[in-house]
């Protein structure tokens, strides 16, 4: 399953109304650890295709959503289930660590 770019315009449909859990990677282009996290998030999208939707949210472009969910440092991974944020992890995480977040 492809990684989705999350914006304020599609957040409701892609995250809040999703029938399966959604992992959102809050990142920025200038963030070194975010550049390392990106490929791992891509791997998670492939590994959990059909069980998990994966999206990336650029905090520089979507600051309002980052602020709403208390993202103070990046990368931050937030798992949404039933439209609600249920888990939040800050910093780089391996595929194994991401796997442990998934219900």
Tab-separated table of C-alpha atoms in Angstrom:
chain	number	residue	atom	x	y	z
A	1	UNK	CA	0.000	0.000	0.000
A	2	UNK	CA	1.382	3.386	-0.964
A	3	UNK	CA	2.205	6.036	1.604
A	4	UNK	CA	-0.304	8.899	1.562
A	5	UNK	CA	0.602	12.575	1.884
A	6	UNK	CA	-1.560	13.885	4.735
A	7	UNK	CA	-2.838	17.474	4.592
A	8	UNK	CA	-5.506	19.482	6.380
A	9	UNK	CA	-7.669	18.921	3.294
A	10	UNK	CA	-7.586	15.103	3.405
A	11	UNK	CA	-6.977	14.474	7.137
A	12	UNK	CA	-10.655	13.871	7.887
A	13	UNK	CA	-11.098	11.305	5.098
A	14	UNK	CA	-7.724	9.562	5.292
A	15	UNK	CA	-7.207	9.493	9.073
A	16	UNK	CA	-10.337	10.311	11.072
A	17	UNK	CA	-12.697	8.234	8.902
A	18	UNK	CA	-10.345	5.334	8.153
A	19	UNK	CA	-11.694	1.854	8.839
A	20	UNK	CA	-8.180	0.574	9.597
A	21	UNK	CA	-5.512	2.057	11.899
A	22	UNK	CA	-3.414	4.876	10.432
A	23	UNK	CA	0.237	5.586	11.224
A	24	UNK	CA	1.181	9.210	10.540
A	25	UNK	CA	4.828	10.265	10.261
A	26	UNK	CA	5.210	13.956	11.198
A	27	UNK	CA	8.398	15.157	9.456
A	28	UNK	CA	10.214	18.051	7.742
A	29	UNK	CA	12.648	18.185	4.813
A	30	UNK	CA	15.397	19.869	6.883
A	31	UNK	CA	15.299	17.211	9.639
A	32	UNK	CA	18.131	14.650	9.407
A	33	UNK	CA	16.491	11.959	11.559
A	34	UNK	CA	13.299	12.422	9.501
A	35	UNK	CA	15.249	11.545	6.355
A	36	UNK	CA	16.327	8.306	8.056
A	37	UNK	CA	12.779	7.580	9.298
A	38	UNK	CA	11.148	8.036	5.881
A	39	UNK	CA	12.388	4.795	4.261
A	40	UNK	CA	11.468	2.807	7.392
A	41	UNK	CA	7.939	4.242	7.271
A	42	UNK	CA	7.800	3.209	3.593
A	43	UNK	CA	8.791	-0.333	4.631
A	44	UNK	CA	6.034	-0.350	7.259
A	45	UNK	CA	3.487	0.608	4.592
A	46	UNK	CA	4.522	-2.449	2.562
A	47	UNK	CA	4.807	-4.801	5.541
A	48	UNK	CA	1.348	-3.946	6.901
A	49	UNK	CA	-0.522	-3.377	3.622
A	50	UNK	CA	-4.232	-3.991	4.158
A	51	UNK	CA	-3.929	-3.862	7.965
A	52	UNK	CA	-2.500	-0.360	8.331
A	53	UNK	CA	-2.707	2.867	6.378
A	54	UNK	CA	0.494	4.930	6.445
A	55	UNK	CA	0.743	8.661	5.856
A	56	UNK	CA	3.369	11.389	5.999
A	57	UNK	CA	2.616	14.900	7.198
A	58	UNK	CA	5.093	17.715	6.511
A	59	UNK	CA	5.020	19.902	9.641
A	60	UNK	CA	6.280	22.964	7.747
A	61	UNK	CA	3.321	22.770	5.368
A	62	UNK	CA	0.720	21.451	7.845
A	63	UNK	CA	1.698	23.203	11.081
A	64	UNK	CA	-1.882	23.438	12.321
A	65	UNK	CA	-2.253	19.642	12.457
A	66	UNK	CA	1.174	19.228	14.061
A	67	UNK	CA	0.185	21.719	16.756
A	68	UNK	CA	-3.226	20.097	17.273
A	69	UNK	CA	-1.576	16.748	18.049
A	70	UNK	CA	1.171	18.195	20.250
A	71	UNK	CA	4.079	17.487	17.919
A	72	UNK	CA	6.990	19.340	19.528
A	73	UNK	CA	9.880	17.520	17.901
A	74	UNK	CA	10.302	15.427	14.814
A	75	UNK	CA	10.174	12.799	13.622
A	76	UNK	CA	7.035	11.906	15.541
A	77	UNK	CA	4.911	8.869	14.750
A	78	UNK	CA	1.271	8.901	15.833
A	79	UNK	CA	-0.993	5.875	15.502
A	80	UNK	CA	-4.672	6.668	14.984
A	81	UNK	CA	-7.372	4.072	15.563
A	82	UNK	CA	-11.061	4.819	15.144
A	83	UNK	CA	-10.124	8.406	14.318
A	84	UNK	CA	-8.356	8.963	17.658
A	85	UNK	CA	-4.644	9.244	18.420
A	86	UNK	CA	-3.852	6.155	20.515
A	87	UNK	CA	-0.020	6.016	20.496
A	88	UNK	CA	2.686	8.614	20.015
A	89	UNK	CA	6.420	7.993	19.625
A	90	UNK	CA	9.079	10.687	19.186
A	91	UNK	CA	12.416	10.158	17.443
A	92	UNK	CA	13.713	7.593	14.982
A	93	UNK	CA	12.138	4.127	15.215
A	94	UNK	CA	13.156	0.889	13.506
A	95	UNK	CA	10.682	-1.288	11.631
A	96	UNK	CA	10.648	-3.636	14.629
A	97	UNK	CA	9.768	-0.756	16.967
A	98	UNK	CA	7.046	0.421	14.599
A	99	UNK	CA	5.712	-3.156	14.438
A	100	UNK	CA	5.355	-3.138	18.224
A	101	UNK	CA	3.094	-0.056	17.963
A	102	UNK	CA	0.645	-1.745	15.600
A	103	UNK	CA	-2.443	-3.347	17.174
